[in-house]
Coordinates of C-alpha atoms in Angstrom, one line a residue:
Chain L
M22 CA 10.9 -26.5 -14.7
G23 CA 10.7 -30.1 -13.6
K24 CA 10.9 -31.4 -17.1
Q25 CA 14.1 -29.3 -17.8
A26 CA 15.7 -30.7 -14.6
N27 CA 14.7 -34.1 -15.7
E28 CA 16.3 -33.6 -19.1
R29 CA 19.5 -32.3 -17.5
L30 CA 19.7 -35.4 -15.3
S31 CA 19.2 -37.8 -18.2
K32 CA 21.9 -35.9 -20.2
L33 CA 24.2 -36.3 -17.3
M34 CA 23.5 -40.0 -17.1
V35 CA 24.3 -40.3 -20.8
Y36 CA 27.6 -38.6 -20.3
L37 CA 28.5 -40.7 -17.4
L38 CA 27.7 -43.9 -19.3
C39 CA 29.7 -42.8 -22.3
L40 CA 32.6 -42.0 -20.0
A41 CA 32.4 -45.4 -18.3
G42 CA 32.3 -47.1 -21.7
S43 CA 35.2 -45.1 -22.9
V44 CA 37.3 -46.1 -19.9
V45 CA 36.5 -49.8 -20.5
M46 CA 37.3 -49.5 -24.2
L47 CA 40.6 -47.6 -23.8
I48 CA 42.1 -49.3 -20.8
P49 CA 43.4 -52.3 -22.8
L50 CA 45.2 -49.9 -25.2
V51 CA 46.6 -47.9 -22.3
W52 CA 47.8 -51.2 -20.8
L53 CA 49.4 -52.1 -24.1
V54 CA 51.4 -48.8 -24.4
R55 CA 52.2 -48.7 -20.7
S56 CA 53.7 -52.2 -20.8
S57 CA 55.7 -51.4 -24.0
F58 CA 57.7 -48.8 -22.1
M59 CA 58.4 -50.8 -18.9
G60 CA 61.3 -52.8 -17.8
L61 CA 60.8 -56.5 -17.3
S62 CA 61.0 -56.2 -13.5
Q63 CA 58.4 -53.5 -13.3
I64 CA 56.0 -55.4 -15.5
F65 CA 55.8 -58.2 -13.0
I66 CA 54.9 -56.1 -10.0
F67 CA 51.6 -56.8 -8.2
P68 CA 49.5 -54.7 -7.8
P69 CA 50.4 -53.3 -11.2
E70 CA 51.7 -49.8 -11.7
W71 CA 50.5 -47.6 -14.5
I72 CA 53.4 -45.2 -15.2
P73 CA 56.7 -46.7 -16.4
N74 CA 59.5 -45.9 -14.1
P75 CA 62.0 -45.5 -15.7
W76 CA 60.7 -45.2 -19.2
H77 CA 62.3 -48.0 -21.3
F78 CA 62.3 -46.5 -24.8
D79 CA 65.0 -49.0 -25.7
N80 CA 62.2 -51.7 -25.7
Y81 CA 61.3 -50.6 -29.2
P82 CA 64.7 -50.9 -30.9
K83 CA 65.2 -54.1 -29.0
A84 CA 62.0 -55.6 -30.2
L85 CA 62.4 -54.4 -33.7
T86 CA 65.8 -55.8 -34.2
T87 CA 65.5 -59.3 -32.6
I88 CA 63.3 -60.0 -35.6
P89 CA 63.7 -58.4 -39.0
F90 CA 60.6 -56.2 -38.6
L91 CA 61.8 -53.7 -41.2
R92 CA 61.9 -56.4 -43.8
Y93 CA 58.5 -57.6 -42.7
F94 CA 57.2 -54.1 -43.1
V95 CA 58.6 -53.8 -46.6
N96 CA 57.1 -57.2 -47.5
T97 CA 53.7 -56.1 -46.2
L98 CA 53.9 -53.0 -48.4
I99 CA 54.9 -55.1 -51.4
I100 CA 51.6 -57.0 -50.9
L101 CA 49.5 -54.1 -49.8
V102 CA 50.2 -51.5 -52.4
P103 CA 49.3 -53.5 -55.6
S104 CA 46.4 -55.1 -53.7
V105 CA 44.9 -51.8 -52.8
I106 CA 45.4 -50.4 -56.3
G107 CA 43.9 -53.5 -57.9
T108 CA 40.9 -53.5 -55.5
V109 CA 40.1 -49.8 -56.1
A110 CA 40.5 -50.0 -59.8
T111 CA 38.6 -53.2 -60.6
S112 CA 35.9 -52.8 -57.9
A113 CA 35.2 -49.3 -59.2
L114 CA 35.0 -50.5 -62.8
A115 CA 32.6 -53.3 -61.9
A116 CA 30.5 -51.0 -59.7
Y117 CA 30.2 -48.7 -62.7
G118 CA 29.1 -51.5 -64.9
F119 CA 26.5 -52.6 -62.4
A120 CA 25.3 -49.1 -61.5
R121 CA 25.2 -47.1 -64.6
L122 CA 25.3 -49.2 -67.7
R123 CA 22.3 -51.3 -68.8
W124 CA 22.9 -54.8 -70.1
P125 CA 20.9 -58.0 -70.1
G126 CA 21.3 -60.1 -66.9
R127 CA 23.0 -57.3 -65.0
D128 CA 20.9 -57.4 -61.8
I129 CA 20.8 -61.2 -61.7
I130 CA 24.6 -61.4 -61.9
F131 CA 25.0 -58.7 -59.3
N132 CA 22.7 -60.6 -57.0
I133 CA 24.7 -63.8 -57.6
L134 CA 27.9 -62.0 -56.7
M135 CA 26.2 -60.6 -53.6
T136 CA 25.6 -64.1 -52.2
T137 CA 29.4 -64.4 -51.8
L138 CA 29.1 -61.9 -48.9
M139 CA 27.6 -64.8 -46.9
L140 CA 30.0 -67.5 -48.2
P141 CA 32.3 -68.9 -45.5
Y142 CA 35.9 -68.3 -46.5
A143 CA 36.7 -71.8 -45.2
V144 CA 35.0 -73.4 -48.2
T145 CA 37.2 -71.8 -50.8
L146 CA 40.4 -71.9 -48.8
I147 CA 41.6 -75.4 -49.7
P148 CA 41.0 -75.7 -53.4
T149 CA 42.4 -72.2 -53.9
F150 CA 45.5 -73.2 -52.0
L151 CA 45.8 -76.4 -54.0
V152 CA 45.7 -74.6 -57.3
W153 CA 48.3 -72.1 -56.2
A154 CA 50.5 -75.0 -55.0
K155 CA 50.1 -76.9 -58.3
L156 CA 51.1 -73.7 -60.1
G157 CA 54.3 -73.6 -57.9
L158 CA 53.4 -70.2 -56.6
I159 CA 53.5 -71.0 -52.8
N160 CA 56.1 -68.7 -51.2
T161 CA 55.4 -66.0 -53.7
Y162 CA 53.1 -62.9 -53.3
W163 CA 50.9 -63.8 -56.2
P164 CA 48.2 -65.6 -54.3
L165 CA 47.9 -62.6 -51.9
V166 CA 47.9 -59.9 -54.6
L167 CA 46.3 -61.3 -57.7
P168 CA 42.7 -61.8 -56.4
S169 CA 42.5 -58.1 -55.7
W170 CA 42.8 -57.4 -59.4
F171 CA 39.6 -59.3 -60.0
G172 CA 36.9 -57.2 -58.5
G173 CA 38.6 -56.9 -55.0
G174 CA 35.5 -58.4 -53.3
I175 CA 31.8 -57.9 -53.7
F176 CA 31.7 -55.8 -50.5
F177 CA 33.6 -52.9 -52.2
I178 CA 31.6 -53.3 -55.5
F179 CA 28.4 -53.0 -53.5
L180 CA 29.7 -49.9 -51.6
L181 CA 30.7 -48.1 -54.8
R182 CA 27.6 -49.2 -56.7
Q183 CA 25.5 -47.6 -54.0
F184 CA 27.5 -44.4 -54.4
F185 CA 27.5 -44.3 -58.2
M186 CA 23.7 -44.9 -58.3
S187 CA 23.3 -41.7 -56.3
L188 CA 25.0 -39.5 -58.9
P189 CA 22.5 -37.8 -61.3
K190 CA 21.9 -39.9 -64.5
E191 CA 21.9 -36.7 -66.6
L192 CA 25.7 -36.5 -66.4
D193 CA 26.1 -39.6 -68.4
E194 CA 23.4 -38.6 -70.9
A195 CA 24.9 -35.2 -71.5
A196 CA 28.4 -36.8 -72.0
T197 CA 27.0 -39.5 -74.3
I198 CA 25.4 -36.8 -76.5
D199 CA 28.8 -35.1 -76.6
G200 CA 30.2 -38.4 -78.0
A201 CA 31.9 -39.8 -75.0
N202 CA 32.0 -43.6 -74.6
P203 CA 31.2 -45.3 -71.3
L204 CA 34.9 -45.7 -70.4
Q205 CA 35.5 -41.9 -70.8
I206 CA 32.4 -41.1 -68.8
F207 CA 33.7 -43.4 -66.1
W208 CA 37.1 -41.8 -66.1
F209 CA 36.3 -38.2 -66.5
I210 CA 32.9 -37.9 -64.8
I211 CA 32.2 -40.7 -62.3
I212 CA 35.7 -41.0 -60.8
P213 CA 36.2 -37.4 -60.0
L214 CA 32.8 -37.2 -58.4
S215 CA 33.4 -40.3 -56.3
R216 CA 36.5 -39.4 -54.5
P217 CA 35.1 -40.0 -51.0
A218 CA 33.8 -43.4 -51.8
L219 CA 37.0 -44.4 -53.6
I220 CA 39.0 -43.3 -50.6
T221 CA 36.8 -45.3 -48.3
V222 CA 37.4 -48.4 -50.4
A223 CA 41.2 -47.7 -50.5
I224 CA 41.2 -47.4 -46.7
F225 CA 39.3 -50.6 -46.0
S226 CA 41.3 -52.6 -48.5
T227 CA 44.5 -51.2 -46.9
L228 CA 43.3 -52.4 -43.5
N229 CA 42.4 -55.8 -44.9
A230 CA 45.8 -56.2 -46.4
W231 CA 47.6 -55.0 -43.3
N232 CA 45.6 -57.2 -41.0
D233 CA 45.4 -60.3 -43.1
F234 CA 46.8 -63.2 -41.2
L235 CA 45.4 -66.4 -42.6
G236 CA 46.5 -65.6 -46.2
P237 CA 50.2 -65.0 -45.4
L238 CA 50.1 -67.9 -42.9
I239 CA 49.1 -70.3 -45.6
Y240 CA 51.0 -69.0 -48.6
L241 CA 54.3 -67.8 -47.1
N242 CA 56.4 -70.4 -45.4
D243 CA 59.8 -68.8 -45.8
S244 CA 60.4 -66.4 -42.9
R245 CA 62.2 -64.0 -45.2
Q246 CA 58.9 -63.3 -46.9
Y247 CA 56.8 -62.9 -43.8
T248 CA 54.5 -59.9 -43.4
L249 CA 54.3 -57.9 -40.2
A250 CA 51.3 -59.8 -39.0
L251 CA 53.1 -63.1 -39.4
G252 CA 56.3 -61.6 -37.9
L253 CA 54.4 -60.6 -34.8
A254 CA 53.0 -64.1 -34.4
E255 CA 56.4 -65.6 -34.9
F256 CA 57.7 -63.2 -32.3
T257 CA 55.0 -64.2 -29.9
G258 CA 56.0 -67.8 -30.2
L259 CA 59.7 -67.0 -29.6
Y260 CA 59.5 -64.5 -26.7
T261 CA 56.7 -65.6 -24.5
S262 CA 56.9 -63.8 -21.1
Q263 CA 59.0 -61.0 -22.6
W264 CA 55.9 -58.9 -22.3
H265 CA 57.5 -55.6 -22.6
L266 CA 59.1 -56.5 -26.0
L267 CA 55.9 -58.2 -27.2
M268 CA 53.8 -55.1 -26.4
A269 CA 56.3 -52.9 -28.1
A270 CA 56.1 -55.0 -31.2
A271 CA 52.3 -55.1 -31.1
T272 CA 52.2 -51.3 -30.7
V273 CA 54.4 -51.0 -33.8
V274 CA 52.0 -53.2 -35.8
L275 CA 49.1 -51.2 -34.5
L276 CA 50.5 -47.7 -35.0
P277 CA 50.2 -47.3 -38.8
V278 CA 46.5 -48.2 -38.7
L279 CA 45.9 -46.0 -35.8
I280 CA 47.4 -43.1 -37.7
L281 CA 45.3 -44.0 -40.7
F282 CA 42.2 -44.1 -38.6
F283 CA 42.8 -40.7 -37.1
V284 CA 43.7 -39.1 -40.4
A285 CA 40.8 -40.6 -42.3
Q286 CA 38.2 -41.1 -39.6
R287 CA 35.3 -39.6 -41.6
Y288 CA 35.7 -42.2 -44.3
F289 CA 35.7 -45.1 -41.8
I290 CA 32.5 -44.0 -40.2
E291 CA 30.6 -43.0 -43.4
G292 CA 31.8 -46.1 -45.2
I293 CA 30.6 -48.4 -42.5
A294 CA 27.3 -46.6 -42.1
L295 CA 26.7 -47.0 -45.8
T296 CA 27.1 -50.8 -45.6
G297 CA 24.2 -51.2 -43.2
S298 CA 22.0 -48.8 -45.1
K299 CA 20.8 -51.3 -47.6
G300 CA 20.9 -54.4 -45.4
Chain X
M29 CA 13.5 -32.9 -80.4
S30 CA 10.3 -31.5 -82.0
S31 CA 10.4 -34.4 -84.5
L32 CA 9.6 -36.8 -81.7
S33 CA 6.1 -35.4 -81.4
H34 CA 5.1 -36.2 -85.0
N35 CA 6.9 -39.3 -86.1
S36 CA 7.0 -40.1 -89.8
P37 CA 7.2 -43.8 -90.6
S38 CA 10.8 -43.6 -91.5
Q39 CA 11.7 -42.1 -88.2
I40 CA 9.9 -44.8 -86.3
K41 CA 11.9 -47.4 -88.1
G42 CA 15.1 -45.5 -87.8
K43 CA 14.9 -44.6 -84.2
P44 CA 14.8 -48.0 -82.6
R45 CA 17.7 -49.1 -84.7
G46 CA 19.8 -46.2 -83.6
L47 CA 18.8 -46.8 -80.0
S48 CA 19.5 -50.5 -80.2
R49 CA 23.0 -49.8 -81.6
H50 CA 23.6 -47.4 -78.7
R51 CA 22.1 -50.0 -76.3
R52 CA 24.3 -52.7 -77.7
R53 CA 27.4 -50.6 -77.3
E54 CA 26.4 -49.8 -73.7
A55 CA 25.8 -53.5 -73.0
I56 CA 29.2 -54.5 -74.4
W57 CA 30.9 -51.8 -72.3
G58 CA 28.9 -52.9 -69.2
M59 CA 30.0 -56.5 -69.6
I60 CA 33.6 -55.4 -70.2
C61 CA 33.5 -53.3 -67.0
V62 CA 32.3 -56.2 -64.8
A63 CA 34.4 -58.8 -66.5
P64 CA 37.3 -58.8 -64.0
A65 CA 34.9 -59.1 -61.1
V66 CA 32.9 -61.9 -62.7
L67 CA 36.1 -63.7 -63.6
G68 CA 37.2 -63.3 -60.0
F69 CA 33.9 -64.7 -58.8
L70 CA 34.4 -67.8 -61.1
L71 CA 38.0 -68.3 -60.2
W72 CA 38.0 -67.6 -56.5
Q73 CA 34.5 -68.3 -55.4
L74 CA 32.4 -70.6 -57.6
G75 CA 35.3 -72.7 -58.9
P76 CA 36.7 -73.3 -55.4
I77 CA 33.3 -74.1 -53.9
L78 CA 32.7 -76.8 -56.5
G79 CA 36.4 -77.9 -56.2
S80 CA 36.1 -78.3 -52.5
L81 CA 32.9 -80.3 -52.9
F82 CA 34.9 -82.7 -55.2
I83 CA 37.9 -82.8 -52.9
A84 CA 35.6 -83.6 -49.9
F85 CA 35.0 -87.0 -51.5
T86 CA 38.7 -87.8 -51.8
D87 CA 41.6 -88.7 -49.8
W88 CA 44.2 -86.1 -50.8
G89 CA 47.6 -85.3 -49.2
I90 CA 49.2 -82.1 -50.4
A91 CA 52.0 -84.0 -52.2
G92 CA 50.0 -86.9 -53.7
T93 CA 47.1 -87.4 -56.0
P94 CA 43.4 -87.5 -54.9
D95 CA 41.9 -90.9 -54.2
W96 CA 38.1 -91.1 -54.5
V97 CA 36.7 -92.3 -51.2
G98 CA 33.1 -91.5 -51.7
L99 CA 31.4 -90.6 -48.4
G100 CA 34.3 -92.0 -46.4
N101 CA 35.4 -88.6 -45.0
F102 CA 31.8 -87.7 -44.0
K103 CA 31.3 -91.1 -42.4
Q104 CA 34.4 -90.8 -40.4
I105 CA 33.6 -87.2 -39.4
F106 CA 30.1 -88.0 -38.2
T107 CA 30.8 -91.4 -36.6
E108 CA 34.3 -91.4 -35.2
D109 CA 35.8 -87.9 -35.1
Q110 CA 35.6 -86.8 -31.5
L111 CA 37.4 -83.6 -32.3
F112 CA 34.8 -82.7 -34.9
R113 CA 32.1 -82.9 -32.3
K114 CA 34.3 -81.0 -29.8
S115 CA 35.2 -78.2 -32.2
L116 CA 31.6 -77.8 -33.4
G117 CA 30.4 -77.6 -29.9
V118 CA 33.0 -75.1 -28.9
T119 CA 32.3 -72.9 -31.9
L120 CA 28.5 -73.0 -31.3
Y121 CA 29.0 -72.2 -27.6
F122 CA 31.2 -69.3 -28.5
S123 CA 29.0 -68.0 -31.3
L124 CA 25.6 -68.4 -29.6
A125 CA 26.9 -66.4 -26.6
S126 CA 29.1 -63.9 -28.3
V127 CA 26.7 -62.8 -31.1
P128 CA 23.8 -61.7 -28.9
L129 CA 26.0 -60.1 -26.3
R130 CA 27.9 -58.2 -29.0
M131 CA 24.8 -57.1 -30.7
L132 CA 23.2 -56.0 -27.4
L133 CA 26.3 -54.0 -26.4
A134 CA 26.7 -52.4 -29.8
F135 CA 23.0 -51.5 -29.8
L136 CA 23.2 -49.9 -26.3
L137 CA 26.3 -47.9 -27.3
A138 CA 24.6 -46.7 -30.4
V139 CA 21.5 -45.7 -28.4
L140 CA 23.8 -43.8 -26.1
L141 CA 25.5 -42.0 -29.0
N142 CA 22.1 -41.2 -30.5
Q143 CA 21.2 -39.0 -27.6
K144 CA 22.2 -35.7 -29.2
I145 CA 25.1 -35.0 -27.1
R146 CA 27.8 -32.6 -28.1
A147 CA 30.8 -34.9 -27.5
L148 CA 29.3 -37.6 -29.8
P149 CA 32.3 -37.6 -32.3
I150 CA 34.8 -38.1 -29.4
F151 CA 32.9 -41.0 -27.9
R152 CA 32.2 -42.6 -31.2
T153 CA 35.9 -42.5 -32.0
I154 CA 36.8 -44.1 -28.6
F155 CA 34.1 -46.8 -28.9
Y156 CA 35.3 -47.6 -32.4
L157 CA 39.0 -47.6 -31.7
P158 CA 39.4 -51.2 -30.5
S159 CA 38.0 -52.4 -33.8
I160 CA 40.9 -51.1 -35.9
V161 CA 43.5 -53.0 -33.9
P162 CA 44.8 -55.8 -36.1
A163 CA 43.5 -59.2 -35.0
I164 CA 47.1 -60.4 -34.4
A165 CA 48.0 -57.4 -32.3
S166 CA 44.8 -57.6 -30.2
S167 CA 45.4 -61.3 -29.7
V168 CA 48.9 -60.7 -28.4
L169 CA 47.6 -57.9 -26.2
W170 CA 44.8 -60.0 -24.8
I171 CA 47.1 -62.9 -23.9
W172 CA 48.8 -60.4 -21.7
L173 CA 45.6 -59.0 -20.3
F174 CA 44.5 -62.5 -19.5
N175 CA 47.7 -63.4 -17.8
P176 CA 46.6 -65.0 -14.5
D177 CA 49.5 -63.6 -12.4
F178 CA 50.3 -60.2 -13.8
G179 CA 47.5 -59.4 -16.3
L180 CA 45.2 -56.5 -16.1
L181 CA 42.0 -58.4 -15.6
N182 CA 43.0 -60.2 -12.5
A183 CA 44.8 -57.1 -11.2
V184 CA 41.4 -55.3 -11.3
L185 CA 39.3 -58.2 -10.1
R186 CA 41.4 -59.6 -7.3
P187 CA 41.2 -56.5 -5.0
L188 CA 37.4 -56.7 -5.5
G189 CA 37.5 -60.2 -3.8
F190 CA 37.4 -62.4 -6.9
P191 CA 39.5 -65.6 -6.9
K192 CA 42.4 -65.9 -9.3
I193 CA 40.8 -66.6 -12.7
Q194 CA 42.8 -68.7 -15.2
W195 CA 41.1 -67.1 -18.2
I196 CA 42.4 -68.6 -21.4
Y197 CA 44.5 -71.1 -19.5
G198 CA 41.5 -72.7 -17.8
S199 CA 39.4 -75.4 -19.5
D200 CA 36.1 -73.8 -18.4
S201 CA 37.1 -70.2 -18.6
V202 CA 38.7 -70.2 -22.1
I203 CA 35.6 -69.7 -24.2
P204 CA 34.1 -67.1 -21.8
S205 CA 37.4 -65.3 -22.1
F206 CA 37.1 -65.3 -25.9
I207 CA 33.5 -64.1 -25.6
L208 CA 34.7 -61.3 -23.3
M209 CA 37.4 -60.3 -25.7
S210 CA 34.9 -60.3 -28.6
L211 CA 32.9 -57.6 -26.8
W212 CA 35.9 -55.3 -27.1
D213 CA 35.7 -54.7 -30.9
I214 CA 32.1 -54.0 -31.8
G215 CA 32.8 -50.7 -33.6
P216 CA 31.4 -51.5 -37.1
M217 CA 28.3 -53.0 -35.6
M218 CA 27.7 -50.0 -33.4
I219 CA 28.2 -47.6 -36.4
I220 CA 25.7 -49.6 -38.5
F221 CA 23.2 -49.5 -35.6
L222 CA 23.8 -45.7 -35.2
A223 CA 23.1 -45.1 -38.8
G224 CA 19.9 -47.1 -38.5
L225 CA 18.9 -45.1 -35.4
Q226 CA 19.5 -41.9 -37.2
G227 CA 17.2 -43.0 -40.0
V228 CA 14.2 -43.3 -37.6
P229 CA 11.8 -40.4 -38.3
R230 CA 11.5 -37.9 -35.5
Q231 CA 7.8 -37.6 -35.8
L232 CA 7.3 -41.2 -34.6
Y233 CA 9.0 -40.4 -31.3
E234 CA 6.9 -37.2 -31.0
A235 CA 3.8 -39.3 -31.5
V236 CA 4.7 -41.5 -28.6
E237 CA 5.4 -38.5 -26.4
I238 CA 2.0 -37.0 -27.3
D239 CA 0.4 -40.2 -26.2
G240 CA 2.2 -40.0 -22.9
G241 CA 4.9 -42.6 -23.6
N242 CA 8.2 -42.7 -21.8
A243 CA 11.7 -43.6 -22.9
W244 CA 11.0 -47.3 -22.5
H245 CA 7.9 -47.0 -24.7
R246 CA 9.9 -45.1 -27.4
L247 CA 12.5 -47.8 -27.4
K248 CA 10.1 -50.7 -27.4
H249 CA 7.5 -49.4 -29.9
I250 CA 9.5 -47.2 -32.2
T251 CA 13.3 -47.7 -32.1
V252 CA 13.5 -51.5 -32.0
P253 CA 10.8 -52.2 -34.7
M254 CA 12.2 -49.5 -37.0
I255 CA 15.7 -50.8 -36.9
T256 CA 14.9 -54.5 -37.2
P257 CA 16.3 -54.6 -40.8
T258 CA 19.6 -53.4 -39.3
I259 CA 19.4 -56.0 -36.6
L260 CA 18.9 -58.7 -39.2
F261 CA 21.9 -57.5 -41.2
N262 CA 24.2 -57.4 -38.1
L263 CA 22.9 -60.7 -36.9
I264 CA 23.6 -62.6 -40.1
L265 CA 27.0 -61.1 -40.7
S266 CA 28.1 -61.6 -37.1
I267 CA 26.9 -65.2 -37.0
I268 CA 29.0 -65.9 -40.1
G269 CA 32.0 -64.1 -38.6
A270 CA 31.8 -65.8 -35.2
M271 CA 31.4 -69.3 -36.7
Q272 CA 34.7 -68.8 -38.5
T273 CA 36.8 -67.4 -35.7
F274 CA 40.4 -68.4 -36.3
V275 CA 43.1 -65.9 -35.5
Q276 CA 42.4 -65.6 -31.8
P277 CA 42.4 -69.3 -30.9
Y278 CA 45.3 -69.9 -33.3
V279 CA 47.5 -67.3 -31.7
M280 CA 46.3 -67.3 -28.1
T281 CA 45.6 -70.9 -27.2
D282 CA 46.3 -73.1 -30.2
G283 CA 43.0 -74.7 -29.4
G284 CA 43.8 -75.6 -25.8
P285 CA 43.5 -76.3 -23.0
N286 CA 42.1 -79.8 -23.6
N287 CA 40.9 -78.7 -27.0
N288 CA 38.4 -76.5 -25.2
S289 CA 39.0 -73.6 -27.6
L290 CA 39.5 -75.7 -30.7
M291 CA 37.3 -73.6 -32.9
Y292 CA 36.0 -75.2 -36.0
V293 CA 38.1 -73.3 -38.6
L294 CA 41.2 -73.9 -36.4
Y295 CA 40.5 -77.6 -36.5
L296 CA 40.0 -77.4 -40.2
Y297 CA 43.2 -75.5 -40.6
K298 CA 45.1 -78.1 -38.6
K299 CA 43.7 -80.9 -40.7
A300 CA 44.5 -79.2 -44.0
F301 CA 47.8 -77.5 -43.3
E302 CA 49.4 -79.3 -40.4
Q303 CA 48.3 -82.9 -41.2
S304 CA 47.9 -82.4 -44.9
Q305 CA 44.5 -84.0 -45.1
M306 CA 43.0 -81.9 -47.8
G307 CA 40.1 -84.1 -48.6
Y308 CA 39.1 -84.5 -44.9
A309 CA 39.4 -80.8 -44.3
S310 CA 37.3 -80.0 -47.4
A311 CA 34.6 -82.2 -46.0
L312 CA 34.8 -80.3 -42.8
A313 CA 34.6 -77.0 -44.8
W314 CA 31.5 -78.2 -46.6
I315 CA 29.8 -79.2 -43.3
L316 CA 30.5 -75.7 -42.0
F317 CA 29.2 -74.2 -45.1
V318 CA 25.9 -76.1 -44.8
I319 CA 25.6 -75.3 -41.1
I320 CA 26.1 -71.6 -41.7
A321 CA 23.7 -71.7 -44.7
V322 CA 21.0 -73.4 -42.5
M323 CA 21.5 -70.9 -39.7
S324 CA 21.2 -68.0 -42.1
F325 CA 18.2 -69.6 -43.7
V326 CA 16.5 -70.1 -40.4
V327 CA 17.2 -66.5 -39.4
F328 CA 15.8 -65.2 -42.8
R329 CA 12.7 -67.4 -42.6
T330 CA 11.8 -66.2 -39.1
S331 CA 12.8 -62.7 -40.0
S332 CA 9.5 -62.0 -41.8
S333 CA 7.8 -62.2 -38.5
W334 CA 10.0 -59.8 -36.7
V335 CA 11.6 -57.5 -39.3
Y336 CA 9.7 -54.5 -40.2
Y337 CA 10.3 -53.1 -43.7
E338 CA 9.0 -49.6 -44.3
G339 CA 6.5 -49.3 -47.1
R340 CA 5.6 -52.9 -47.2

C-alpha cells in the first residue's frame, strides 16, 4: 500500500517536472508567434500582453514584401534540392561500399573518413573558399551544392552503414548466385529495404541546407542570390526594433522545418538515437 | 555442394581462382562505390587542411598572391594580438560553462523521459522542438527575448524583484546570455542520452532494488556508469560545436559589447572575410584545430578511467 502511494507520488513528480520543462521550452516559441501578430504599439507595452489585440495578420505580407522573400525561398530550394539528392545518392553508395562489399583497406579508409567528424570546419573554410574564388565561382551555387555530390558528409555515410550492416548478408549472396552484380544488389535489394534510413538522411540533409548560414554568407555576395537564412539576417540588420515584422519573418523561416518535423518526427528521433548508439 | 566435402586436386586449384575473381570484382565495385566519398574527402577535407597549413605561413589578401612569411603570423598572434587572446578567452569561457550545463540538462530531461510515463512522446517532442529552429531564426528570436526594455526575460524577472538585466548588451552578461540560450536547444543530446538509458539492462536496476538501494543508488551505480560511453560521445561533439560557435554572436552582437562576445570563429571570419587576411586567418584556424585536437585528446585519454565499456 505504502509503496504504491509512493510510486504514484513519484509519477506525479515526473509529470510536474515534464510540464515545467515543457513550459520553459515552449514559451520562447509562443513569444515568437505572439509578437508576429501584434501591432508595433502593443509590442512595446510593459508588462507584456500575451494575446494580440487586434490580430495583425498583415504583418506577414508586410514582412514578406519589404524584402524579396519569395525569391530567397526559390534560391534556397535551388540549393537544397540538388544538395539533398546528391547527399542521399552518394552517401548511400559509399555506405554500401563500406558495409557490404569486401575490399582491401576498406576499414582503414572508413576510419580515416570518420576522423573528419571531429575536424573543425574552420580549418577547411579558407582554402576551400580561395579555390572557389580562383575558379571564379563565387556568387554561384556551385560551392554550396557540389560537395553534397561527393559523399555528403561522413555522418550520413556512418548512419547508413550502420543500417546496411544490420540487413541479412544472405540477401546479397542469393542475388550474387542469381548473377546480379553489386550495383544491381544495391539498387534492387538494399535500397528498397532501407527506406527509413534513407528518409532520415534526406531529412537531416534538408535541414542542413535550409539552416546553413555560413556557406551562403561566404559564397553569395549578390543579394539577388541570397537564401532565406541570409535574407532573414539582412532583414534583421535593416529593421531593428520593428520586432513584429522581424518575428513574422523568423516564423516564416521556421515554419517549413516545423512542418517537416511534425510530419517526419519518427525519423528525427530514430536517426539521432542511432548516431549515439555506436559512440 | 556435395563436391565440397571431397575435393579433388583440380577443384582445389579451381575454386580459389574462381573465388578470387569474384573477390576481385567485388573489390572493384566496392572502390567504385566509395570513390565519390573518398574524392570528396580529398577535395574538401584533406586538401584544404594541408592548404590552410601552407596558407598559415603566408601573407595573403584575397586579390593578391601569397607571400611567404614563415612563422610571422603565429608570432604576431601569440605576442601582439590582443583580440586573439580576448576571443580565445571568451570562447573558452562560453564552452567550459555551456557544455557541462547543456549535458547536465539534457541528461536530466532524458532521465525524466525514461520514467515509463504514458505521455513520453509528447514531452519528447516538446523538449526537442527548440532544436529544429534554424540558428538564424532562433538568433533573431533571442535578440528580442533579451531586449532589456520589452523582452520576455526581463518581463518575467522584473516582477520577481530582479534588477533590469542588460543581457547581450552588457559586457559582463553577454556570455552568460549566450550560455542561457545554448540551454534551449539540447534536443539531439537528450535523444542520444535517452537511447543510451533505454539500453541499460533492467536486471541491473532490479539487482540494486534487491540490495535495498534507492533511486539515487540506481542513478549513481547503474545509470551513470552504464551510459558513460554516451556521455563521452556527447562531450566530445559538444566541445567541438561550442568552440566553433559562430551564427549567434555574428547575428546577435557582432562580437560586442567591447569584444566580450567575439568568439573565436567570428574573429577568424572577420580576419578572413572582412579584412581579407587569409594567411593570418588560416593561422588562427590551425591554432583552433590544435586546441580542439588537444582537448579531445585529453578527454579521450582520461576517458579510460571513467568510461565503462560493456564486455571489456
